[in-house]
PDB file of C-alpha atoms in Angstrom:
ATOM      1  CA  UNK A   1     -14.650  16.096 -30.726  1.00 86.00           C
ATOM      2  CA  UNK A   2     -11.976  16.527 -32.409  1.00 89.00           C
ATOM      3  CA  UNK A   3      -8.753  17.740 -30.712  1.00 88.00           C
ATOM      4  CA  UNK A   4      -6.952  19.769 -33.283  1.00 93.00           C
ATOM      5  CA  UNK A   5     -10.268  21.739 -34.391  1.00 98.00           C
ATOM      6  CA  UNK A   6     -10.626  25.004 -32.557  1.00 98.00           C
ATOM      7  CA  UNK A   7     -13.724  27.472 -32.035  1.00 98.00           C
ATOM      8  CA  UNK A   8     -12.596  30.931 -31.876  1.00 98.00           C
ATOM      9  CA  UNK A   9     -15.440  32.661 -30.306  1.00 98.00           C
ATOM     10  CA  UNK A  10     -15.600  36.874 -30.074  1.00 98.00           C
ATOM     11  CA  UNK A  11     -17.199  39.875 -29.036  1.00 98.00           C
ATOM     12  CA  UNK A  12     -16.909  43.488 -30.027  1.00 98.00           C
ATOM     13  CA  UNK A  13     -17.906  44.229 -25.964  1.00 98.00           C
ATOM     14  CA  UNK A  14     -18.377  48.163 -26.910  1.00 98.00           C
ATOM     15  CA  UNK A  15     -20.594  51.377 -26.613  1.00 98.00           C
ATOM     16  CA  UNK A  16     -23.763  50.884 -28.444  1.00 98.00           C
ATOM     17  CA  UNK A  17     -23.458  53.583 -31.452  1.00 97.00           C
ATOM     18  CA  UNK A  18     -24.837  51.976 -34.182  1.00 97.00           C
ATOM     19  CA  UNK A  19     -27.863  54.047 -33.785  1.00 97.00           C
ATOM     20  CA  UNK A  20     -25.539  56.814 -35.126  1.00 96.00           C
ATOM     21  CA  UNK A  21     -25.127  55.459 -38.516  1.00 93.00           C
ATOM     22  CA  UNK A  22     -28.966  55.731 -39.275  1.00 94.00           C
ATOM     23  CA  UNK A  23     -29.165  59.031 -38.177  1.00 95.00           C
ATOM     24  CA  UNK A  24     -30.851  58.106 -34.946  1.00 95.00           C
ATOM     25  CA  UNK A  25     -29.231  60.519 -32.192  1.00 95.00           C
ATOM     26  CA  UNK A  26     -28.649  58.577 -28.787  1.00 97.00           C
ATOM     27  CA  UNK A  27     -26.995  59.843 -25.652  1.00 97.00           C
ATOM     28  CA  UNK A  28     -23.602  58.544 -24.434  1.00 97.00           C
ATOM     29  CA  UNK A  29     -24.950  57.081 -21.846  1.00 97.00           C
ATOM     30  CA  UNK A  30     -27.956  55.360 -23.341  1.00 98.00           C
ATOM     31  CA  UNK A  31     -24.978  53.628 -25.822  1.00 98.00           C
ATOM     32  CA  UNK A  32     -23.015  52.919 -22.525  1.00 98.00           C
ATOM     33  CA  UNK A  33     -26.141  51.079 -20.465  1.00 98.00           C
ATOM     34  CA  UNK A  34     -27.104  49.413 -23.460  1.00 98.00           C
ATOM     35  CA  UNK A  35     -23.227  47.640 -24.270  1.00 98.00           C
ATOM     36  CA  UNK A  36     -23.621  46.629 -20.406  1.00 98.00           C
ATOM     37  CA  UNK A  37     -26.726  45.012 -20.823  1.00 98.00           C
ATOM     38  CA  UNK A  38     -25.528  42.875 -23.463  1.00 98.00           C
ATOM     39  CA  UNK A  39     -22.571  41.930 -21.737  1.00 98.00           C
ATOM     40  CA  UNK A  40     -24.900  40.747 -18.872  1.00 98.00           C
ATOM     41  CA  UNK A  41     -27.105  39.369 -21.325  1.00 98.00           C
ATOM     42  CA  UNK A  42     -24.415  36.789 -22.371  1.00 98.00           C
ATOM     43  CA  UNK A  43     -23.018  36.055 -18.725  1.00 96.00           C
ATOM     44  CA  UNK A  44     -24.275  32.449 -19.551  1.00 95.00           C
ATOM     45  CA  UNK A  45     -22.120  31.848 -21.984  1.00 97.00           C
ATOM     46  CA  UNK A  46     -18.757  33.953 -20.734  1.00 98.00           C
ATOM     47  CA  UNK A  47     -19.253  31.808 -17.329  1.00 97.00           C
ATOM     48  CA  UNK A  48     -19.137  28.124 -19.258  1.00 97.00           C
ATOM     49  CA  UNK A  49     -16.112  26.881 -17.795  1.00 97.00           C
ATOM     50  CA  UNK A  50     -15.599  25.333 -21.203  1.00 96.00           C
ATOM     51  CA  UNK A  51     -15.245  28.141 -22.902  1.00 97.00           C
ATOM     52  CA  UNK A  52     -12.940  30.760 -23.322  1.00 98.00           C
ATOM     53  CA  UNK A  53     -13.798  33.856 -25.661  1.00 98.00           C
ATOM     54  CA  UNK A  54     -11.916  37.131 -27.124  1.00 98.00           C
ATOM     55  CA  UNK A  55     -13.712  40.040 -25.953  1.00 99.00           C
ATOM     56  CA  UNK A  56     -12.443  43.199 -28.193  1.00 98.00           C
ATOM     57  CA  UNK A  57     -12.781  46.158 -25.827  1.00 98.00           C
ATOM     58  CA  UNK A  58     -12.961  49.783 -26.013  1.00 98.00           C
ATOM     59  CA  UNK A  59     -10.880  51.389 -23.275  1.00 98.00           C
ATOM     60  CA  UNK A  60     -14.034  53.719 -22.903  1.00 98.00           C
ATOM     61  CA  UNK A  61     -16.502  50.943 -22.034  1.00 98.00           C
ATOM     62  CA  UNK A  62     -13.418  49.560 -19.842  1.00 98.00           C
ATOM     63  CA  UNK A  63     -13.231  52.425 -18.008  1.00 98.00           C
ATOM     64  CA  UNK A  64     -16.989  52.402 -17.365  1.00 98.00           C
ATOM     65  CA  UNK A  65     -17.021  48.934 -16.068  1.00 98.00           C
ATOM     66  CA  UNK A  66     -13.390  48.137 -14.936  1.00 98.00           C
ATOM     67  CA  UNK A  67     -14.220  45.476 -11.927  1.00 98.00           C
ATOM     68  CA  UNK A  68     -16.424  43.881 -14.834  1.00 98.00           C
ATOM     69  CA  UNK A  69     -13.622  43.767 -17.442  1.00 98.00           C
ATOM     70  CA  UNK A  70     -10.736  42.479 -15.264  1.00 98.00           C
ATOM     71  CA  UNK A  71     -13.216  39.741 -13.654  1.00 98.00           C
ATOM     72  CA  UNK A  72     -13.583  38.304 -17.557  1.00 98.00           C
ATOM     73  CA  UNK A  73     -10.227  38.591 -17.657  1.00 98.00           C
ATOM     74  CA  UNK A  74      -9.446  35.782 -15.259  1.00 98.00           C
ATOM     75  CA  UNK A  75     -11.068  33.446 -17.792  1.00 98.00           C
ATOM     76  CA  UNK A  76     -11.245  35.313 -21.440  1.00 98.00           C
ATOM     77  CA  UNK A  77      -8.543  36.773 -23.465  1.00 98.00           C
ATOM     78  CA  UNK A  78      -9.347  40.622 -23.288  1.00 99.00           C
ATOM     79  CA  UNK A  79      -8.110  42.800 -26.374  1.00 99.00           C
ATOM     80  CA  UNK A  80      -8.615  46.223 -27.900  1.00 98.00           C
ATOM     81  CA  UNK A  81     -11.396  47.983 -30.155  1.00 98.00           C
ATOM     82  CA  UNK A  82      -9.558  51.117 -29.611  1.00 98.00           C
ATOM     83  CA  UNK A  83     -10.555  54.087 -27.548  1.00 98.00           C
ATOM     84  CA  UNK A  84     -13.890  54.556 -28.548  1.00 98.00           C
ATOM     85  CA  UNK A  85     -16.164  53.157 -31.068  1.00 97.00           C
ATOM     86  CA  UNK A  86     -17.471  55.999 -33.001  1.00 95.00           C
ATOM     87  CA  UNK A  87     -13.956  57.733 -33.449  1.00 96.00           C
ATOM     88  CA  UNK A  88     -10.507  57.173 -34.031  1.00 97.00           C
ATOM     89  CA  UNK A  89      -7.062  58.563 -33.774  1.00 97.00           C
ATOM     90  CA  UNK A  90      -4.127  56.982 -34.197  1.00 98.00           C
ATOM     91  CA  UNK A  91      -2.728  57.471 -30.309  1.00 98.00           C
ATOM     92  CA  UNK A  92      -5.809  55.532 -29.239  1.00 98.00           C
ATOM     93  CA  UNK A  93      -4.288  52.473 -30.333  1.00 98.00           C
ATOM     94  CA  UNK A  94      -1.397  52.431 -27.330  1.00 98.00           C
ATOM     95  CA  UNK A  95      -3.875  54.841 -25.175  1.00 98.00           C
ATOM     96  CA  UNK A  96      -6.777  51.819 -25.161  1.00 98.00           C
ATOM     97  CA  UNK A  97      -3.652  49.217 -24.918  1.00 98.00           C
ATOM     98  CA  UNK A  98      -2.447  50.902 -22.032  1.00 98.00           C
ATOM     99  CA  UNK A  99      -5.882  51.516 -20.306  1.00 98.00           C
ATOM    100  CA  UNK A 100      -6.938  47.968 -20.755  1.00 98.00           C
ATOM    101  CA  UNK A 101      -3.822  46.199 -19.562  1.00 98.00           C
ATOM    102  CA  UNK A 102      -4.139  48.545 -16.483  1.00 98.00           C
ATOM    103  CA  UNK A 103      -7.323  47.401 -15.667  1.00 98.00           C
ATOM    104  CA  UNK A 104      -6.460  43.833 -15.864  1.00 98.00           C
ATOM    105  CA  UNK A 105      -2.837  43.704 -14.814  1.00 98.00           C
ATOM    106  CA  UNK A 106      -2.147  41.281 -18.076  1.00 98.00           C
ATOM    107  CA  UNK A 107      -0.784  41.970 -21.595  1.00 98.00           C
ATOM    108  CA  UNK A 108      -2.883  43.003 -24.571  1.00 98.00           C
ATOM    109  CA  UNK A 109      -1.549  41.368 -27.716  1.00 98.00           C
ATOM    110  CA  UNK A 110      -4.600  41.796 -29.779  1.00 98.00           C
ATOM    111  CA  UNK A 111      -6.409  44.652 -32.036  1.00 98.00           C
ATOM    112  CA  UNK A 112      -9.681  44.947 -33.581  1.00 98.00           C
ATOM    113  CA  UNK A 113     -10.522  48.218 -35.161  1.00 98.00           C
ATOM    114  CA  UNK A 114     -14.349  49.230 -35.059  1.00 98.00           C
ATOM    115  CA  UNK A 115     -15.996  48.516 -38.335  1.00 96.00           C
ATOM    116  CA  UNK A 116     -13.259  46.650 -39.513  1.00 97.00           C
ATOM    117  CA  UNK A 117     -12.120  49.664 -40.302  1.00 96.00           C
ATOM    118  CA  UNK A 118      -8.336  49.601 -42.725  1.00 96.00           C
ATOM    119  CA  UNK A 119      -5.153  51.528 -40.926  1.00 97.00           C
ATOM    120  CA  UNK A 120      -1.763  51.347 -41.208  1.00 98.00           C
ATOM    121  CA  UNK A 121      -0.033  48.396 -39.678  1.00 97.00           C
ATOM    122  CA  UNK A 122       2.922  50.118 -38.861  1.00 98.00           C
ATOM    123  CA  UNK A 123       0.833  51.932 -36.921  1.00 98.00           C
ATOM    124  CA  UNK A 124      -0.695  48.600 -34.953  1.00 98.00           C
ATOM    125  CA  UNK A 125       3.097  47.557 -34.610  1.00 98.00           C
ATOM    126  CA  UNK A 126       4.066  50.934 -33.188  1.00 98.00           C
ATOM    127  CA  UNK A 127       1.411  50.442 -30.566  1.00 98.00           C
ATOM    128  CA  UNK A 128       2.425  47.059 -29.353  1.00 98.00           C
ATOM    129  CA  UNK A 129       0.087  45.040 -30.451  1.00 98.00           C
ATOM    130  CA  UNK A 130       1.355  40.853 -32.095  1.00 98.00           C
ATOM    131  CA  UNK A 131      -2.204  40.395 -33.919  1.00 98.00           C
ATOM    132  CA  UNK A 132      -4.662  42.665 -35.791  1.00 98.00           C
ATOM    133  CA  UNK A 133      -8.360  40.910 -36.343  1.00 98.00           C
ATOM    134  CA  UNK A 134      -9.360  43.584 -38.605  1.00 98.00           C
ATOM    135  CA  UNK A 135      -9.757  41.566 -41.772  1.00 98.00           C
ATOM    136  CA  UNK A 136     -13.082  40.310 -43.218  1.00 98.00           C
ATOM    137  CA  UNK A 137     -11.682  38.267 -46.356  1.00 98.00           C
ATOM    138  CA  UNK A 138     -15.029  38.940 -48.546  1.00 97.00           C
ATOM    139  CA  UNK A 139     -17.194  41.745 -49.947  1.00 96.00           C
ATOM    140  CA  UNK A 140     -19.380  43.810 -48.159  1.00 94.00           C
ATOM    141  CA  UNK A 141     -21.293  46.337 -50.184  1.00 91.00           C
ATOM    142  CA  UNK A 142     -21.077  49.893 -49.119  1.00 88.00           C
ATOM    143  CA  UNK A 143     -18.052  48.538 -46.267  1.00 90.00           C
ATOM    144  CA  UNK A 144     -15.090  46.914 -47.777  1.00 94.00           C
ATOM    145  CA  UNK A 145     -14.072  44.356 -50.213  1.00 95.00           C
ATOM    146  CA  UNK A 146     -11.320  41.723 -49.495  1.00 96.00           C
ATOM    147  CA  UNK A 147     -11.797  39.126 -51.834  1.00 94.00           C
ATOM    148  CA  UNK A 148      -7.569  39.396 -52.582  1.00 94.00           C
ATOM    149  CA  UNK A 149      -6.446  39.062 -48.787  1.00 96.00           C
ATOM    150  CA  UNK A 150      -5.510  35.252 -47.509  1.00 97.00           C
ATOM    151  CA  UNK A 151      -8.798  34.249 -46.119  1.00 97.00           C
ATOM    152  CA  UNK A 152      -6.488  32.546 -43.081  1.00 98.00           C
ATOM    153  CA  UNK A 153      -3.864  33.691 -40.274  1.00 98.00           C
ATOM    154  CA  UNK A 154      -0.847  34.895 -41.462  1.00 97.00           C
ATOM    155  CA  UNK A 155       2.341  36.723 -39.916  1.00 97.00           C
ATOM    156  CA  UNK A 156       4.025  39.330 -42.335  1.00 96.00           C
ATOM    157  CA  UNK A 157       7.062  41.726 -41.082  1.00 96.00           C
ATOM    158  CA  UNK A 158       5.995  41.020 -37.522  1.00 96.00           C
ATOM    159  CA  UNK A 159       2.497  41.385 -37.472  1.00 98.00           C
ATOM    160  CA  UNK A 160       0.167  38.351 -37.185  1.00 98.00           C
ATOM    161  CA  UNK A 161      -3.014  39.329 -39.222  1.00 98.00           C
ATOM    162  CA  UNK A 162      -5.754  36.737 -38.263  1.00 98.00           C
ATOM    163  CA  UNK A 163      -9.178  37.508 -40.502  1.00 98.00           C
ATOM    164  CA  UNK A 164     -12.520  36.234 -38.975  1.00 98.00           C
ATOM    165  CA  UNK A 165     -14.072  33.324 -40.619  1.00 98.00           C
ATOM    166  CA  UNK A 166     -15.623  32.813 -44.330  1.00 98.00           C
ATOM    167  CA  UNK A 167     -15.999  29.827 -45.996  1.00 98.00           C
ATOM    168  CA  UNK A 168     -13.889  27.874 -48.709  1.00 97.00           C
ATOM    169  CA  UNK A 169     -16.145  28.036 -51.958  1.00 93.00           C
ATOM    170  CA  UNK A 170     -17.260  31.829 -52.523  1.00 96.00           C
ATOM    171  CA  UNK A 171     -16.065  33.251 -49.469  1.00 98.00           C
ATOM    172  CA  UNK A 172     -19.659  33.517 -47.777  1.00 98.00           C
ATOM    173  CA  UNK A 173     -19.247  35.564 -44.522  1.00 97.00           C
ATOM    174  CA  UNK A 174     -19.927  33.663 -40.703  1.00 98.00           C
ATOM    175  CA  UNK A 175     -19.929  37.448 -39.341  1.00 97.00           C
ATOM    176  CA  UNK A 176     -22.852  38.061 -36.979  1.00 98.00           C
ATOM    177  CA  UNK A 177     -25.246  39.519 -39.841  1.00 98.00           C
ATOM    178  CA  UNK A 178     -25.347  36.126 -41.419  1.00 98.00           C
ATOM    179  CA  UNK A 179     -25.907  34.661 -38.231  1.00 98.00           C
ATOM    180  CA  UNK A 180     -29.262  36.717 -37.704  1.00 98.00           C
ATOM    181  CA  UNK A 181     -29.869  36.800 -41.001  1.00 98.00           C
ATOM    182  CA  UNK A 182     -29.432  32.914 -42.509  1.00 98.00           C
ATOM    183  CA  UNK A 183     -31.667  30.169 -41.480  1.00 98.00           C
ATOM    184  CA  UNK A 184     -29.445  28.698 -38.715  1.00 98.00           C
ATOM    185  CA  UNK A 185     -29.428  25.156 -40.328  1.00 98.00           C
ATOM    186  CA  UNK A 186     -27.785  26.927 -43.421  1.00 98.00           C
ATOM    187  CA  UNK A 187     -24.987  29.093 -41.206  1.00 98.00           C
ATOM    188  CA  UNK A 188     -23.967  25.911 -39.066  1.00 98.00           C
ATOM    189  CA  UNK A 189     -23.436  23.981 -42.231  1.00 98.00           C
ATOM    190  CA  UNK A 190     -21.414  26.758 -43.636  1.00 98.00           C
ATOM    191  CA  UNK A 191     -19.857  26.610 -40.147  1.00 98.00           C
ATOM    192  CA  UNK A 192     -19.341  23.221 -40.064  1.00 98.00           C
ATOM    193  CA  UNK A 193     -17.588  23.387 -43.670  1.00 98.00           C
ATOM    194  CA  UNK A 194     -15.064  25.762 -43.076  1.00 98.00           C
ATOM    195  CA  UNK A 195     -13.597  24.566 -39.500  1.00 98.00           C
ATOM    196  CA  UNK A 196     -13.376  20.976 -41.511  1.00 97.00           C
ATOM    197  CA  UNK A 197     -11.524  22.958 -43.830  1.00 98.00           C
ATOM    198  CA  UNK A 198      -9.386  25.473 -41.746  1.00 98.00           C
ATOM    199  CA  UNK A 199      -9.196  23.509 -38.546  1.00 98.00           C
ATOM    200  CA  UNK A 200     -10.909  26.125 -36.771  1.00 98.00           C
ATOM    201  CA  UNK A 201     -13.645  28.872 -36.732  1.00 98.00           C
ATOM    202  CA  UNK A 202     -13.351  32.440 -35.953  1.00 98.00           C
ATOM    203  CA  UNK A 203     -17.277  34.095 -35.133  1.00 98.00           C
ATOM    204  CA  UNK A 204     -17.344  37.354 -34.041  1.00 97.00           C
ATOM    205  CA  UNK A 205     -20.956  38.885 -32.439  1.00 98.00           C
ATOM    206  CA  UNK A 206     -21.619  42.359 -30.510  1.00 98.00           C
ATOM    207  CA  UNK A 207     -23.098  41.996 -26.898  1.00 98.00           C
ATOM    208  CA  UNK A 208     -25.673  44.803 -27.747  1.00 98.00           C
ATOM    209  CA  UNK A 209     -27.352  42.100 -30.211  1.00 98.00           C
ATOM    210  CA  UNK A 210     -28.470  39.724 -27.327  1.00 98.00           C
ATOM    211  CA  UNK A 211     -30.892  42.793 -25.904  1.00 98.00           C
ATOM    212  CA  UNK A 212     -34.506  43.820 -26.687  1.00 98.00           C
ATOM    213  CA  UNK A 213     -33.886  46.263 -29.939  1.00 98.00           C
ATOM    214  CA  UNK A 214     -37.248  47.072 -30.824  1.00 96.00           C
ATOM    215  CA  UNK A 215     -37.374  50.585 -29.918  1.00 95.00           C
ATOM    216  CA  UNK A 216     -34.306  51.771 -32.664  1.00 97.00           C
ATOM    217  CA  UNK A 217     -35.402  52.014 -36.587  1.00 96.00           C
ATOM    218  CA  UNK A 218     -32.418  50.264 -37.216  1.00 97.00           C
ATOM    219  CA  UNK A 219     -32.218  48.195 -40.606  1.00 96.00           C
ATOM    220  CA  UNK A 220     -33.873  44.936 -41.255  1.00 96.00           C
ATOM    221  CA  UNK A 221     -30.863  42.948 -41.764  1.00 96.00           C
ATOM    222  CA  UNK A 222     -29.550  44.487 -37.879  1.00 97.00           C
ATOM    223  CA  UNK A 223     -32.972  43.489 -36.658  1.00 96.00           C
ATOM    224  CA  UNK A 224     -33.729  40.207 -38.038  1.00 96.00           C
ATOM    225  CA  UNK A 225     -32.978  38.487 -34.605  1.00 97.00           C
ATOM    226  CA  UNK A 226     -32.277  40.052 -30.870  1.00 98.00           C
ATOM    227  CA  UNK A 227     -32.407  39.550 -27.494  1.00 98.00           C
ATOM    228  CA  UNK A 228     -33.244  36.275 -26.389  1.00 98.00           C
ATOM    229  CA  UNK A 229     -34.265  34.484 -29.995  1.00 98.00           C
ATOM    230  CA  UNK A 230     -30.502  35.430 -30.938  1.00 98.00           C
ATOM    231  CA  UNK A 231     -29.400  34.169 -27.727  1.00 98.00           C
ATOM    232  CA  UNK A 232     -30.543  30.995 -27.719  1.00 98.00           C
ATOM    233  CA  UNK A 233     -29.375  30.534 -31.223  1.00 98.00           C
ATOM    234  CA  UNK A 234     -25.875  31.268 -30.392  1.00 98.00           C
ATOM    235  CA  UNK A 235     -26.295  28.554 -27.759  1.00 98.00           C
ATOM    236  CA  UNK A 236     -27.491  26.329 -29.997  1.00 98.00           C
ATOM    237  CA  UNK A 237     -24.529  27.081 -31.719  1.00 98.00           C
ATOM    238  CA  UNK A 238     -22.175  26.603 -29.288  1.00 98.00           C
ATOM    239  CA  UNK A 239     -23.518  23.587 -28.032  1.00 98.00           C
ATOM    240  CA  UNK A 240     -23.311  22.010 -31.843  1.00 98.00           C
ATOM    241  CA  UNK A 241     -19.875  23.329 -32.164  1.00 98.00           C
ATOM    242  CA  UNK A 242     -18.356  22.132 -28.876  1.00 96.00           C
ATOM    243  CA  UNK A 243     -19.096  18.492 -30.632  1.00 97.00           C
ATOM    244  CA  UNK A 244     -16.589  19.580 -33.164  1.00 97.00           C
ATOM    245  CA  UNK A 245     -13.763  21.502 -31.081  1.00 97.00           C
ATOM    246  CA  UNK A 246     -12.386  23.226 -28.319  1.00 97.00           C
ATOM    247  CA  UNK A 247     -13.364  26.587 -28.074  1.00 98.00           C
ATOM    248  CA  UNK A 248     -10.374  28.953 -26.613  1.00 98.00           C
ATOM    249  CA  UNK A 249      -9.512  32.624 -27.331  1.00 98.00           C
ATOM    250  CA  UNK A 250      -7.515  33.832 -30.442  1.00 98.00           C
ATOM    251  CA  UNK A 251      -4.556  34.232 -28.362  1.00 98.00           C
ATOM    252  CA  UNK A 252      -4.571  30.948 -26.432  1.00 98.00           C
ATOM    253  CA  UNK A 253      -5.086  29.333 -30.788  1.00 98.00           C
ATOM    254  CA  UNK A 254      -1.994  31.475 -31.877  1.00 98.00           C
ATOM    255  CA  UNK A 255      -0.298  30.093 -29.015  1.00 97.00           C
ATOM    256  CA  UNK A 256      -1.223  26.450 -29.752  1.00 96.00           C
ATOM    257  CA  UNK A 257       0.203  27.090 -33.278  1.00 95.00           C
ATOM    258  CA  UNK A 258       3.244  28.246 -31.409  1.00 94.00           C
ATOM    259  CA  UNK A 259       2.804  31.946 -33.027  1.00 90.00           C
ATOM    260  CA  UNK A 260       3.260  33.701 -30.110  1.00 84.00           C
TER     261      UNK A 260
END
């Protein structure tokens, strides 16, 4: 292992809406049960004592499953996803803030928007959040393109903007549709390349993947791998990268680069 690599492992822990965007119409609290079951489906991994995750977090699913929250919170970093997943106003962003650090009894410093969606940062400032992980630095058809954004942490007029991982040559995404959807020897090697590179690795996954899927007409690409094949994968994963580094939460990294 090597001491001054780092594995920057998160989840989007959130109400399971992607249904929506196909056109598939499922009930509140079908999305709500199904965002719990993936958070239980992972408990293996958020109870290795050698690990310590991000877990992006709508307030909504918070408030659903407080005790569970603030119980990860004695090991993981918790931050926000906003309010709720499949809307947005601009208040949510100190509203979920507020909620979450109630529930916990710690400080939030960290913002992911749903979707990755773009906002203004004065906005995130505003709010009270030190770090926005909002930033994909590569193209996504039909989502975003970021080919022109720094494709590693950086802190501009107070905000620390810290874009998930892609690699060095091409900018090939590590996001968790590659990670269902590339032969696994392929994404590790890509993995592998960019924390040699970088000096660390920042994954992101959903909960919701790591349950039994079959019943929504999602899209291929969504589908390729769930439940437990994707879960033992990502331990696979984890197990290969904890040769490499430590893995600790975003906050605990920008801390270690004396950021924060």
């Amino acid at each position: 292992m090597n001491k001054d690599w780092f594995i920057i492992l998160t989840f989007d822990v959130e109400e399971f809406d992607i249904p929506l965007e196909y056109g598939i119409d499922i009930h509140s609290e079908e999305q709500m049960l199904v965002g719990k079951n993936g958070l239980d489906a992972i408990n293996s991994i958020l109870n290795d004592k050698e690990i310590e995750c991000t877990l992006f977090t709508t307030a909504n699913f918070a408030q659903n499953f407080p005790n569970e929250i603030a119980e990860l919170s004695r090991q993981h970093e918790i931050a926000s996803h906003t309010f709720y997943h499949s809307s947005f106003k601009q208040e949510d962003l100190k509203n979920s803030r507020d909620v979450l650090e109630k529930i916990i009894s710690k400080k939030v410093s960290g913002l992911r928007m749903p979707r990755m969606k773009t906002i203004d940062e004065n906005w995130i400032k505003d709010a009270g959040y030190i770090y926005n992980s909002s930033i994909n630095p590569t193209w996504i058809p039909g989502r975003y393109n970021h080919f022109s954004t720094p494709r590693n942490y950086y802190k501009k007029d107070g905000l620390i903007t810290f874009p998930v991982s892609v690699t060095p040559n091409f900018r090939i995404p590590l996001f968790w549709l590659a990670f269902k959807n590339f032969p696994y020897g392929i994404f590790k090697t890509l993995a592998l390349q960019t924390l040699k590179k970088d000096g660390y690795l920042s994954l992101y996954f959903h909960p919701w993947e790591f349950t039994d899927l079959n019943k929504y007409p999602l899209s291929v690409m969504v589908k390729r791998k769930f439940g437990n094949e994707l879960l033992d994968q990502l331990r696979q994963l984890i197990s290969d990268l904890k040769e490499e580094g430590k893995c600790i939460s975003m906050q605990s990294f920008l801390e270690n680069k004396k950021m924060l």
